[in-house]
Short mmCIF file of C-alpha atoms and ligand atoms in Angstrom, two decimals:
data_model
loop_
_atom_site.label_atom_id
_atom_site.label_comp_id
_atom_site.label_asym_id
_atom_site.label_seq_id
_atom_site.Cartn_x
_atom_site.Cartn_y
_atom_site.Cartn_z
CA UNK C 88 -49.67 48.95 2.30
CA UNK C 89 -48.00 46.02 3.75
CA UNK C 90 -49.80 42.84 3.45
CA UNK C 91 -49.11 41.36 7.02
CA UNK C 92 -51.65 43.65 8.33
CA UNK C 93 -54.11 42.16 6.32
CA UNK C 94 -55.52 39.19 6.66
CA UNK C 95 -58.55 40.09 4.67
CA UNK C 96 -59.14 41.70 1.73
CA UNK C 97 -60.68 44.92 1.33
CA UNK C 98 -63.44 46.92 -1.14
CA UNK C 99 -60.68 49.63 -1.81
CA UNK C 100 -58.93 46.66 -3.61
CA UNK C 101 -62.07 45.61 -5.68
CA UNK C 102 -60.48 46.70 -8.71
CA UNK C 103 -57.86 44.75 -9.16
CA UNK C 104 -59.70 41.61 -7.74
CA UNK C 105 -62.47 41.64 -10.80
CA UNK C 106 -63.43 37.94 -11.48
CA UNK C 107 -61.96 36.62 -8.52
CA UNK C 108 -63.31 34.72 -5.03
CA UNK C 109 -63.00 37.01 -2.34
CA UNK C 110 -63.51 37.35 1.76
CA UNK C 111 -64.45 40.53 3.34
CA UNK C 112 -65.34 41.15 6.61
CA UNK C 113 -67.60 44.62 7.68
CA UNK C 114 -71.15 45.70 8.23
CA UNK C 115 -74.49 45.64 6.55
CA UNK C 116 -75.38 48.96 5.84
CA UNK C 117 -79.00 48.59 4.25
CA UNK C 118 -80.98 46.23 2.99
CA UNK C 119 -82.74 45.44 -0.10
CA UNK C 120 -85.76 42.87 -0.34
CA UNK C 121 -86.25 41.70 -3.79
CA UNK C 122 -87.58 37.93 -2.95
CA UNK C 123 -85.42 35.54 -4.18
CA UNK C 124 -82.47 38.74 -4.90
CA UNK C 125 -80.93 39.95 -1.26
CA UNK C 126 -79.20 43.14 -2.71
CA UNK C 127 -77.14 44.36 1.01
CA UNK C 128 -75.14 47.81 0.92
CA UNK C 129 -71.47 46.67 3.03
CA UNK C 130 -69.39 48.35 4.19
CA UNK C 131 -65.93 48.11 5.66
CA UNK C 132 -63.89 51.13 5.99
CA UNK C 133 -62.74 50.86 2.94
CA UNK C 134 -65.51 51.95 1.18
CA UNK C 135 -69.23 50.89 -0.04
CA UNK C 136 -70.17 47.98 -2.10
CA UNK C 137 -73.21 46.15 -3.20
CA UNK C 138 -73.89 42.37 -2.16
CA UNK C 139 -76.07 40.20 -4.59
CA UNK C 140 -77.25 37.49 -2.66
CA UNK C 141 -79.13 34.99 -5.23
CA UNK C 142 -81.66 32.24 -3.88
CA UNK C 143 -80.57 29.49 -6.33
CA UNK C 144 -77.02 29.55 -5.83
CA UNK C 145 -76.12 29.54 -1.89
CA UNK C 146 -77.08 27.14 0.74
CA UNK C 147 -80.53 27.30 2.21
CA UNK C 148 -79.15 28.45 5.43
CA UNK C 149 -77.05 31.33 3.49
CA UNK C 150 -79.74 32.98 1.90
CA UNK C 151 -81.59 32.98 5.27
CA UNK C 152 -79.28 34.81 7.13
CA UNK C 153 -78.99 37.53 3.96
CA UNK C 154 -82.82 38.25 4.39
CA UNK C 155 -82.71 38.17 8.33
CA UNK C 156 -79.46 40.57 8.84
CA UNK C 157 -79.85 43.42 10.20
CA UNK C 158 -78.64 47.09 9.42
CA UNK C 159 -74.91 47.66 10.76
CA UNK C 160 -74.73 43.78 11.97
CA UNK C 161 -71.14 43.37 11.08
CA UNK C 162 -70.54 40.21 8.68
CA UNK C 163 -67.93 38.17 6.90
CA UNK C 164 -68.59 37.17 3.30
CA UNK C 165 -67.49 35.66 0.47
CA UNK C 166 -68.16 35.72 -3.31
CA UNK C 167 -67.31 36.96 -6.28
CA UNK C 168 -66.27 39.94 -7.37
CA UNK C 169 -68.07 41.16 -10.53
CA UNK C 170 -67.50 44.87 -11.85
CA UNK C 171 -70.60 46.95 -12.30
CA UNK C 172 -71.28 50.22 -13.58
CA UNK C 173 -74.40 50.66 -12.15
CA UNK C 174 -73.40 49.30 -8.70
CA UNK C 175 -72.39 52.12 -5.95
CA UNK C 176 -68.43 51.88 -5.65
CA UNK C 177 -69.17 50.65 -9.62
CA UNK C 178 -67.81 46.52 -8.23
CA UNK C 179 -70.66 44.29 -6.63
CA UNK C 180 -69.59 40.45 -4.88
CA UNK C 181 -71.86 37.89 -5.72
CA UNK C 182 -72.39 36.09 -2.61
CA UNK C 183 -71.64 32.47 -2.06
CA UNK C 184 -71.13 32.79 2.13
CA UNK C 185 -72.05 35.17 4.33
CA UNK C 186 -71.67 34.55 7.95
CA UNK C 187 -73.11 37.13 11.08
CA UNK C 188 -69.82 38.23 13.53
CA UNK C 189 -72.19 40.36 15.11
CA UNK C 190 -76.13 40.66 15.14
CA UNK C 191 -77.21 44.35 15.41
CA UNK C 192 -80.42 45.16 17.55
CA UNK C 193 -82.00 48.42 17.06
CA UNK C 194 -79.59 50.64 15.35
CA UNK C 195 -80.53 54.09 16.42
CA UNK C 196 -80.10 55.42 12.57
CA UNK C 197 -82.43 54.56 9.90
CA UNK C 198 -81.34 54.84 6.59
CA UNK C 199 -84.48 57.54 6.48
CA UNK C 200 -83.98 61.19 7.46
CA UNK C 201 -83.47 62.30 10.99
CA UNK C 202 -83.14 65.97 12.47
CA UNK C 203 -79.56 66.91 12.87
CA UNK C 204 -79.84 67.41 16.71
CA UNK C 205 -80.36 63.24 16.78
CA UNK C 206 -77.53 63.02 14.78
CA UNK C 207 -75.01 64.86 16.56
CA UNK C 208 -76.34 63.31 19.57
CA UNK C 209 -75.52 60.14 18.31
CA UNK C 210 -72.30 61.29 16.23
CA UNK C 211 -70.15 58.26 17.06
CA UNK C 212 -72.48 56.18 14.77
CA UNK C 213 -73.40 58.78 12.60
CA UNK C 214 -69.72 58.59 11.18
CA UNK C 215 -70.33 55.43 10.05
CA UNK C 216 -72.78 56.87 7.14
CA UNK C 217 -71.83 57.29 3.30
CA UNK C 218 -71.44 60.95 3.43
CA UNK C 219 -70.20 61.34 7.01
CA UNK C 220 -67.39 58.64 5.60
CA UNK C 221 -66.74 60.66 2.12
CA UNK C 222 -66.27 63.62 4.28
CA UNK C 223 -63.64 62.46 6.81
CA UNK C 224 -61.82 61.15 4.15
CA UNK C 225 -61.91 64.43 2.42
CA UNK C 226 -60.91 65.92 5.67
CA UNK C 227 -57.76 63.49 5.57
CA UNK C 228 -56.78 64.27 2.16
CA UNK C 229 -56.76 68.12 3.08
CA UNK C 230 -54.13 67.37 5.74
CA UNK C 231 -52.33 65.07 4.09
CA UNK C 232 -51.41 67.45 1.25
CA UNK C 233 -50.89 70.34 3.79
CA UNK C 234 -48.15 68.38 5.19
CA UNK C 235 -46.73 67.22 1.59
CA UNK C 236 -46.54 70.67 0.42
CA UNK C 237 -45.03 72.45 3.50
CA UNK C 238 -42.39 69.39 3.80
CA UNK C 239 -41.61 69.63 0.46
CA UNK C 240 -40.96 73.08 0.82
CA UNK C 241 -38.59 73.31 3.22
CA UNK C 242 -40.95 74.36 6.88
CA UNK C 243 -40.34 71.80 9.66
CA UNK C 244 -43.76 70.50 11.40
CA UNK C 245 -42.78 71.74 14.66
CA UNK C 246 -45.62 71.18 17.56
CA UNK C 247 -47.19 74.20 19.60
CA UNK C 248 -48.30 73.55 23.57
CA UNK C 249 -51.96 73.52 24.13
CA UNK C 250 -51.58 74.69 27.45
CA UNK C 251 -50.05 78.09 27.53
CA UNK C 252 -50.18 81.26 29.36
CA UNK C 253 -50.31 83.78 26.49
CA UNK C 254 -53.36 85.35 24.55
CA UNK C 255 -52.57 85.12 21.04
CA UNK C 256 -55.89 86.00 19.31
CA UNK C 257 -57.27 88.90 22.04
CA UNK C 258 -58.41 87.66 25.89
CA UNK C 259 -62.24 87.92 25.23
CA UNK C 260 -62.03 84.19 23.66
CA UNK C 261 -59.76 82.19 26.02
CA UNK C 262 -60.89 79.06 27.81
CA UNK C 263 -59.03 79.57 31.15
CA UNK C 264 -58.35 76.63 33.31
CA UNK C 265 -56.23 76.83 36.81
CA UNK C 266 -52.25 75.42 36.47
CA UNK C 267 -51.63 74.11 40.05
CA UNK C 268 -49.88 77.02 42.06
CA UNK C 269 -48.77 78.91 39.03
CA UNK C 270 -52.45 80.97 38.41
CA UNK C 271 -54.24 81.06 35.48
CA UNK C 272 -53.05 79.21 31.97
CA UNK C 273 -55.18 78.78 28.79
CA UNK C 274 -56.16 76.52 25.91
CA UNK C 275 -54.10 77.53 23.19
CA UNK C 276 -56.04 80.12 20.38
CA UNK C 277 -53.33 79.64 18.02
CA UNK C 278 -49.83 78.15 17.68
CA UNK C 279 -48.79 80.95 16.25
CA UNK C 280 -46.09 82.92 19.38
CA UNK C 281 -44.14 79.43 19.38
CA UNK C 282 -43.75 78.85 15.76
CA UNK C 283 -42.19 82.09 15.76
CA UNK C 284 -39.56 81.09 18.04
CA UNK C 285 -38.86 77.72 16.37
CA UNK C 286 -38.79 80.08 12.98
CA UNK C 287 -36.10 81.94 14.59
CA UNK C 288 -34.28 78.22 14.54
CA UNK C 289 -35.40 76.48 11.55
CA UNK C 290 -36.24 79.42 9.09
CA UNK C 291 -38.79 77.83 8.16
CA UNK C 292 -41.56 75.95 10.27
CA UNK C 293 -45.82 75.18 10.62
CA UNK C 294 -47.27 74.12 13.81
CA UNK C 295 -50.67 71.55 13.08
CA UNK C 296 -52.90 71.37 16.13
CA UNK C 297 -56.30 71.83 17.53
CA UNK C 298 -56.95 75.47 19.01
CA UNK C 299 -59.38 76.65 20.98
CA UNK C 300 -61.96 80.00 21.07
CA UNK C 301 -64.54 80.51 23.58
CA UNK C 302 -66.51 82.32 21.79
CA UNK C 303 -70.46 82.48 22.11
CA UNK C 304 -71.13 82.85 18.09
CA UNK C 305 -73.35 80.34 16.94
CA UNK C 306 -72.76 80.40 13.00
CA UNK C 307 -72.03 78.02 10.77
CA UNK C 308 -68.63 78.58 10.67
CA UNK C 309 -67.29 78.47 14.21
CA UNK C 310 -66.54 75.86 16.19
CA UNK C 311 -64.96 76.35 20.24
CA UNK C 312 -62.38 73.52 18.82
CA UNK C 313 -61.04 73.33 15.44
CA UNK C 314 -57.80 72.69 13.94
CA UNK C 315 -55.32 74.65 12.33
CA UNK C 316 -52.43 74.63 10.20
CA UNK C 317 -50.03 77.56 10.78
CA UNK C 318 -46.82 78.11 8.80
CA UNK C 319 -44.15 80.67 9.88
CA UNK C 320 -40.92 81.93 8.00
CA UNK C 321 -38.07 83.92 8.82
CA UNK C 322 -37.21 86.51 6.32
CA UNK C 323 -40.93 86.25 5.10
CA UNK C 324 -42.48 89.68 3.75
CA UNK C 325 -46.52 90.06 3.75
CA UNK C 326 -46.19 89.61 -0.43
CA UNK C 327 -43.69 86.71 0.44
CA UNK C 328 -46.66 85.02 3.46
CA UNK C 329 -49.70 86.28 0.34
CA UNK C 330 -47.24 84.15 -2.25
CA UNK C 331 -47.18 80.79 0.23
CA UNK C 332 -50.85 80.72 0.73
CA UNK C 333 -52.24 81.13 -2.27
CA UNK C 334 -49.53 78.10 -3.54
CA UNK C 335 -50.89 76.04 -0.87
CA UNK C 336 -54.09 76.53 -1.45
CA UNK C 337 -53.82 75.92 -4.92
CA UNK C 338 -52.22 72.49 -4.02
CA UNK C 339 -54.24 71.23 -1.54
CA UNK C 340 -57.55 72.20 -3.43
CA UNK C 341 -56.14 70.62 -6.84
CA UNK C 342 -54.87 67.68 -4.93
CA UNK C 343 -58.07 66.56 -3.30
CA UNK C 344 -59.81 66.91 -6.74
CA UNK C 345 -56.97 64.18 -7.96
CA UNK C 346 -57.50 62.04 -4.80
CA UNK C 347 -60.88 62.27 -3.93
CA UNK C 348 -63.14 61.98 -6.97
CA UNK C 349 -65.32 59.24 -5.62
CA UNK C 350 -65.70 61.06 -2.06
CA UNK C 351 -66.77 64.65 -3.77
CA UNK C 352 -69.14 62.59 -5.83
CA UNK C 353 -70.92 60.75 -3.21
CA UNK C 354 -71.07 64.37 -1.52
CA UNK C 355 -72.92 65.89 -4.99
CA UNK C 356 -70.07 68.61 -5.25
CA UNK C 357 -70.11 70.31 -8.76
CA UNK C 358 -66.26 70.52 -8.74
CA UNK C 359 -65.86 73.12 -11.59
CA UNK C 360 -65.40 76.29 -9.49
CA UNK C 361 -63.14 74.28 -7.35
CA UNK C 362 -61.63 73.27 -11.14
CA UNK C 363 -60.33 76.91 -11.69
CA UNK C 364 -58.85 77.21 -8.48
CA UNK C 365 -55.19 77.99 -9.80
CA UNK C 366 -52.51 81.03 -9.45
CA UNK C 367 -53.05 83.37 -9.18
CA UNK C 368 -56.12 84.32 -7.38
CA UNK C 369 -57.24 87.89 -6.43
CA UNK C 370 -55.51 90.25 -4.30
CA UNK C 371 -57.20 93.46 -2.83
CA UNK C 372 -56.51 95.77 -0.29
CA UNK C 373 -58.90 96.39 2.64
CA UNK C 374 -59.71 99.89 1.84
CA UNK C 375 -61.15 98.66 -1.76
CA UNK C 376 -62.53 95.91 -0.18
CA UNK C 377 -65.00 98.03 1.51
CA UNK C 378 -65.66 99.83 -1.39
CA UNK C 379 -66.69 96.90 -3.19
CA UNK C 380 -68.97 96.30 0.47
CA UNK C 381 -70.54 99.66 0.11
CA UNK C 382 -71.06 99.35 -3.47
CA UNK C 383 -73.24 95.75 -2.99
CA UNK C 384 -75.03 97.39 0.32
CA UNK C 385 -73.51 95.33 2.86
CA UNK C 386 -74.54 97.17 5.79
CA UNK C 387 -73.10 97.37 9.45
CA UNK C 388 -75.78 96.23 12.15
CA UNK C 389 -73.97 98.06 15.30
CA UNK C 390 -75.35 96.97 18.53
CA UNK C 391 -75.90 100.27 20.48
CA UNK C 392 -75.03 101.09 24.42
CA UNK C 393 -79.21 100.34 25.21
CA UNK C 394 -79.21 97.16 23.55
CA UNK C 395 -80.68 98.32 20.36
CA UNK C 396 -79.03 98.44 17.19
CA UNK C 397 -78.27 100.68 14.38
CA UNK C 398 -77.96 99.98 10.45
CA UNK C 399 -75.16 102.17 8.97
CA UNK C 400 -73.00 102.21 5.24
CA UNK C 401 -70.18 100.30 6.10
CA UNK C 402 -67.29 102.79 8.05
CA UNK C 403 -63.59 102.59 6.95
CA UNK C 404 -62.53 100.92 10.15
CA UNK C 405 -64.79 97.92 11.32
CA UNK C 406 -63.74 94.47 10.93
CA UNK C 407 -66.06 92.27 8.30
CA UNK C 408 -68.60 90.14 9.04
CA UNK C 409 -69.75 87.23 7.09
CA UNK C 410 -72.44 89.79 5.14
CA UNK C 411 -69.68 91.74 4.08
CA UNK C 412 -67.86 88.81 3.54
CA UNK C 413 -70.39 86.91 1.31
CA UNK C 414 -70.62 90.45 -0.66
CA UNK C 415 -67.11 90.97 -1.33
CA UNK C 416 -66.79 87.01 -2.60
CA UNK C 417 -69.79 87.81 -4.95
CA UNK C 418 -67.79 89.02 -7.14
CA UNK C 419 -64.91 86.55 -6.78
CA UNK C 420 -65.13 83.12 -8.24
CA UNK C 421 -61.74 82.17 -6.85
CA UNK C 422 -60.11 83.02 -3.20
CA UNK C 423 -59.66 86.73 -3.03
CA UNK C 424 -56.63 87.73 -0.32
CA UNK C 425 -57.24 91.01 1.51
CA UNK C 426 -54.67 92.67 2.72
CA UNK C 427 -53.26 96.18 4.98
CA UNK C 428 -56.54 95.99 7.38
CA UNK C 429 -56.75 98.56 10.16
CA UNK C 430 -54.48 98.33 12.89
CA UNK C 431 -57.45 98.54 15.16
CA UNK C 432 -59.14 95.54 14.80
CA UNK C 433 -56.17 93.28 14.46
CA UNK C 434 -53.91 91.70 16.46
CA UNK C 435 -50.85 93.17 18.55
CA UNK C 436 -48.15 91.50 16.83
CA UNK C 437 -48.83 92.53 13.44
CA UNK C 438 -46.48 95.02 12.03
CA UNK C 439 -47.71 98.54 10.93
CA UNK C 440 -46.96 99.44 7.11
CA UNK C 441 -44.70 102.16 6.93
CA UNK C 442 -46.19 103.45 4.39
CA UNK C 443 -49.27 104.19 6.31
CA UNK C 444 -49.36 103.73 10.56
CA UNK C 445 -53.30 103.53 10.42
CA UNK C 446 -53.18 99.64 8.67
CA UNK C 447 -50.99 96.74 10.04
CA UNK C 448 -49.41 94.34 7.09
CA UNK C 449 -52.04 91.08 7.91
CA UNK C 450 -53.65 89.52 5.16
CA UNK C 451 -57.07 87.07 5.14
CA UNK C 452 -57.96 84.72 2.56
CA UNK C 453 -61.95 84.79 1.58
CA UNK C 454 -62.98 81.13 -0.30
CA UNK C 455 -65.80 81.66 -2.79
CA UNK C 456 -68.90 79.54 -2.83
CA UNK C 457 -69.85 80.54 0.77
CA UNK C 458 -66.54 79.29 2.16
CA UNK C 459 -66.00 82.21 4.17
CA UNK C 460 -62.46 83.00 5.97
CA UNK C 461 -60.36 80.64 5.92
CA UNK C 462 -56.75 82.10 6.00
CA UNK C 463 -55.50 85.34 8.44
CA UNK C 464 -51.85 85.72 8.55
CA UNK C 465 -49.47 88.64 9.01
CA UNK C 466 -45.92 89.79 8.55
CA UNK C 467 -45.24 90.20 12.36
CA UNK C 468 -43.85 92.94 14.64
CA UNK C 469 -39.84 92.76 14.04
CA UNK C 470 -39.13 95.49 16.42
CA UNK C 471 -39.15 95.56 20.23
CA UNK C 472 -39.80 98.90 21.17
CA UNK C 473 -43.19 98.92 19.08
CA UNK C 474 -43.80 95.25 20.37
CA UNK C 475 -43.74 96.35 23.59
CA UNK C 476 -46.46 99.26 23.22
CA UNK C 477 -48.24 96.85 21.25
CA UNK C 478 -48.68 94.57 24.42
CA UNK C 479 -48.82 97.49 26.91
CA UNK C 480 -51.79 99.26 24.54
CA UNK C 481 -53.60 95.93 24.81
CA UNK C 482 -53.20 95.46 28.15
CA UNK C 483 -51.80 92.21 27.61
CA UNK C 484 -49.22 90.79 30.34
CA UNK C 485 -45.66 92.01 30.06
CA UNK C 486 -44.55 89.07 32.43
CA UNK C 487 -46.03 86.61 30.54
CA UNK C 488 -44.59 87.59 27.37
CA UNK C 489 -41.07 88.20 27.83
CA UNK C 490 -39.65 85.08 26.03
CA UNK C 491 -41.99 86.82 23.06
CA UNK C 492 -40.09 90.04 23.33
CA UNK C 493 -36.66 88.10 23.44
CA UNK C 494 -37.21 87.02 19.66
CA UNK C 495 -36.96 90.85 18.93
CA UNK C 496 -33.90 91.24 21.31
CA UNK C 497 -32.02 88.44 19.67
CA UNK C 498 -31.20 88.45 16.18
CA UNK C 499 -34.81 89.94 15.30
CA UNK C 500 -35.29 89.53 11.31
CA UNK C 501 -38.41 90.17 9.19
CA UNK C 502 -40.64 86.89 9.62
CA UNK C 503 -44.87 86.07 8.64
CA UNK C 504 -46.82 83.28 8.61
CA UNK C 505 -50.45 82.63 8.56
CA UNK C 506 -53.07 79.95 9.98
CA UNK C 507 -55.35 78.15 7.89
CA UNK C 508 -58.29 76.63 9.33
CA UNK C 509 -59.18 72.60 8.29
CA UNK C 510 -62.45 72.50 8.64
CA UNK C 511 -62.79 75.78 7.02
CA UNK C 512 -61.33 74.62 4.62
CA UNK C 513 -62.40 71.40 4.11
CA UNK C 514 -65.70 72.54 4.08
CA UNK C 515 -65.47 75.05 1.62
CA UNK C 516 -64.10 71.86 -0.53
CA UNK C 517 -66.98 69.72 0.08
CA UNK C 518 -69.59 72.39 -0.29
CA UNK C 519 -70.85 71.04 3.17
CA UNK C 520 -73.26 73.77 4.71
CA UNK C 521 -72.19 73.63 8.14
CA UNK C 522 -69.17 73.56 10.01
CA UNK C 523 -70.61 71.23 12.36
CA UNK C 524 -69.87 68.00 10.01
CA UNK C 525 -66.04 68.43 8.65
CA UNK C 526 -65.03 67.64 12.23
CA UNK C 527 -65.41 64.34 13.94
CA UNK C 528 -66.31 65.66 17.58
CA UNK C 529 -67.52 68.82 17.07
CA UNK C 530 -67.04 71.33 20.11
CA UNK C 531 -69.69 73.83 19.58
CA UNK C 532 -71.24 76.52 22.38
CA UNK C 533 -73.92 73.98 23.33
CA UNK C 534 -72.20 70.27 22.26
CA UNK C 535 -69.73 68.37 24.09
CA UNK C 536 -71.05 65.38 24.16
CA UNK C 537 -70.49 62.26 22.88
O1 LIG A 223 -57.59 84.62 11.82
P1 LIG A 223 -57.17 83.77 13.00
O2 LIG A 223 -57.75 84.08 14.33
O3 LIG A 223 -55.58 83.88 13.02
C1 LIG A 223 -54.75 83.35 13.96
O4 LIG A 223 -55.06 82.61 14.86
C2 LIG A 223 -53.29 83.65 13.70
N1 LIG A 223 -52.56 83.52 14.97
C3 LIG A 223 -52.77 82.70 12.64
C4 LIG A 223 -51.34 82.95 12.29
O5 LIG A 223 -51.03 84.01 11.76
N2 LIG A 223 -50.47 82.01 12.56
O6 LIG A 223 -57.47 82.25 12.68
C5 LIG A 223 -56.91 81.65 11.53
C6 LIG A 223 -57.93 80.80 10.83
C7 LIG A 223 -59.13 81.56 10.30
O7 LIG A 223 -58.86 82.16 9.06
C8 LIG A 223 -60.17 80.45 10.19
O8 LIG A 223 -59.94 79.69 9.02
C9 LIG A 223 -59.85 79.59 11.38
O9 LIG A 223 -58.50 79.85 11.73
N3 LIG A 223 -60.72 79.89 12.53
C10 LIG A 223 -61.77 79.13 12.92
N4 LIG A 223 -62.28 77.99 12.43
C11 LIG A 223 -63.35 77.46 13.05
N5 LIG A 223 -63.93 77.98 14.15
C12 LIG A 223 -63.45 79.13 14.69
N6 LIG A 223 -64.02 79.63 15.79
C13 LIG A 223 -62.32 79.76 14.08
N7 LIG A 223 -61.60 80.86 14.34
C14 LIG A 223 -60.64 80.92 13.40
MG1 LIG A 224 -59.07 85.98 11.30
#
């Protein structure tokens, strides 16, 4: 990074500052009271390090302000820096100044356990903590090598509207909002019907956005905003779309164990599954996925017309849930992609296999360890005439998707593409147990605040 934007130094530099006199500025993060030792956890962005504050060698007036700070006052201070393995961040500064810029009063969040309701209710501070910070970085590391791989591949980071008037992933989960005198328009559920198009003129392209679901499912795995990543190619077959993701995948997972060794430690991941997460991973087709469902007892819980609720073998035909999800990935201990689901409970643009009208040519991507879904792709419907009574058996409006339909009047060619979800993803990575933490706002069916 360019120096002229830094007029201090920083604790991400600590290592190549060993033995030298140093100024930082930041914020107190904890406290230690050892009499005449001050230890003080600081922080600055950057990262973590341990202050030694030592009666006999700073001013009176020094040492007085290290035992009288308080948590997340924000400081300058300078000293030397001394490596140690034993320190957090393994560098401590010896302090020979430390000066207040700030005195905190009654910081909400004690270094001691709260519920997680306080915490999200104070999530604006709450990012400020060790593992909130390892996470977000984590997070930023996932995107990052997203966005190397696909640009180094050739796809063109091309951006989607939020505000559209199409239903991408089924009407049931759209936030609607009124568009001055043209009706009804939506948040966007997926980038997914414009990437096509810019396919169609780049080859090809990924859209990166936030995307929207109003959906009332309170798991730990669904958020009402989250963001995804969704790349699209022209002349893309489903084995050609199965291919790309599981070479992403493989590169963003092995990348944030290069770049992120200090973050998954602070988080307590045990990184070896994540370790054997190389081509090529499993590939199964729906139909033996549910055999493999039946097989470990997954059952169905079908809510019946009286509000009751039936428990039946899993049927050839429903879409899985997380049980059935957490079954099949029992016997996985890298990502398993299933593919050829039935038409039925997929979307309309997916195209049928010809080898068998019943499934559609879509794909999902199952993470072990918990992670759940976090890839569902498709090659797409290439032909108009089947488009069209796609859209007209879902009842979706022809109007609104005519500039959809031209892609399959112009020039129409094979194309697929797929949407990964970040925080999915990243929290399959981290091993953190609920969605709910990998983002820094979370939208959920009962938070929108702060
Ligand atoms: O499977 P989905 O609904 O697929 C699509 O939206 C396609 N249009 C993508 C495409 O082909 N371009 O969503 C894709 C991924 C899921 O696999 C999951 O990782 C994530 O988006 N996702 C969610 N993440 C958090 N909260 C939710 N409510 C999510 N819904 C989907
Ligand atoms: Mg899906």
């Amino acid at each position: 990074m360019h120096s002229r934007y830094r007029t201090y130094q920083r604790i991400s530099d600590l290592p190549k500052l060993s033995g030298e006199e140093v100024v930082l500025r930041g914020w107190v993060a904890d406290r230690t009271d050892k009499g005449r030792l001050q230890f003080l956890r600081f922080r600055d962005g950057s990262g973590f390090c341990q202050l030694v504050v030592f009666q006999p060698e700073v001013p009176e007036d020094v040492f007085m302000v290290a035992q009288t700070v308080t948590q997340e006052s924000s400081v300058e201070v300078r000293g030397l820096v001394r490596r140690d393995e034993r320190a957090p961040g393994g560098y401590e500064i010896q302090v020979h100044d430390l000066r207040i810029l700030h005195r905190t009063q009654g910081y909400p969040i004690a270094p001691k356990e709260h519920g997680v309701e306080f915490l999200l209710e104070h999530r604006h501070l709450w990012l400020r903590s060790a593992r909130q910070h390892a996470i977000m970085r984590v997070r930023a590391a996932v995107i990052r090598a997203i966005c190397d791989f696909l640009d180094a591949n050739g796809f063109v980071r091309i951006d989607a509207p939020i505000l559209t008037a199409n239903a991408c992933e089924g009407t049931t989960t759209l936030f609607e909002l009124d568009y001055f005198d043209l009706g009804k328009a939506y948040l966007s559920q997926s980038g997914q019907l414009y990437a096509e198009a810019a396919a169609m003129a780049h080859g090809r392209v990924y859209t990166l956005g936030p995307t929207f679901r109003a959906e009332r499912s309170k798991t730990r795995r669904h958020l009402t905003e989250f963001w995804m990543v969704e790349p699209e190619a022209a002349f893309f077959e489903l084995d050609d779309d199965m291919d790309l993701a599981e070479d992403l995948v493989e590169y963003v997972v092995q990348y944030v164990l290069r770049h992120c060794e200090q973050e998954l430690r602070a988080l307590g991941r045990d990184c070896s599954q994540l370790e054997k997460v190389k081509r090529p991973f499993y590939r199964i087709s729906y139909t033996e996925a549910v055999e493999i469902v039946r097989r470990k007892g997954a059952k169905l819980h079908r809510k019946l017309p009286d509000g009751g609720e039936e428990i039946v073998d899993f049927p050839w035909g429903e879409d899985f849930g997380a049980p059935q999800e957490d079954a099949i990935m029992e016997e996985f201990e890298k990502p398993c992609i299933i593919h050829r689901y039935p038409a039925a409970v997929k979307a309309f643009y997916m195209k049928r296999d010809p080898e068998n009208p019943d499934v559609v040519l879509a794909m999902d991507m199952l993470a072990p360890e918990g992670g759940g879904e976090i890839i569902g792709g498709s090659q797409r419907e290439d032909d108009y005439g089947a488009l069209l009574q796609r859209l007209r058996e879902q009842g979706l409006p022809e109007d609104a998707f005519q500039w959809y339909l031209d892609l399959r009047r112009y020039g129409s060619v094979p194309h697929s593409g797929f949407g990964l979800g970040i925080e999915r993803t990243v929290k399959w990575i981290t091993g953190v147990q609920h969605i709910r933490e990998v983002i820094p706002f979370p939208r959920m069916l009962y938070r929108i605040v702060p």
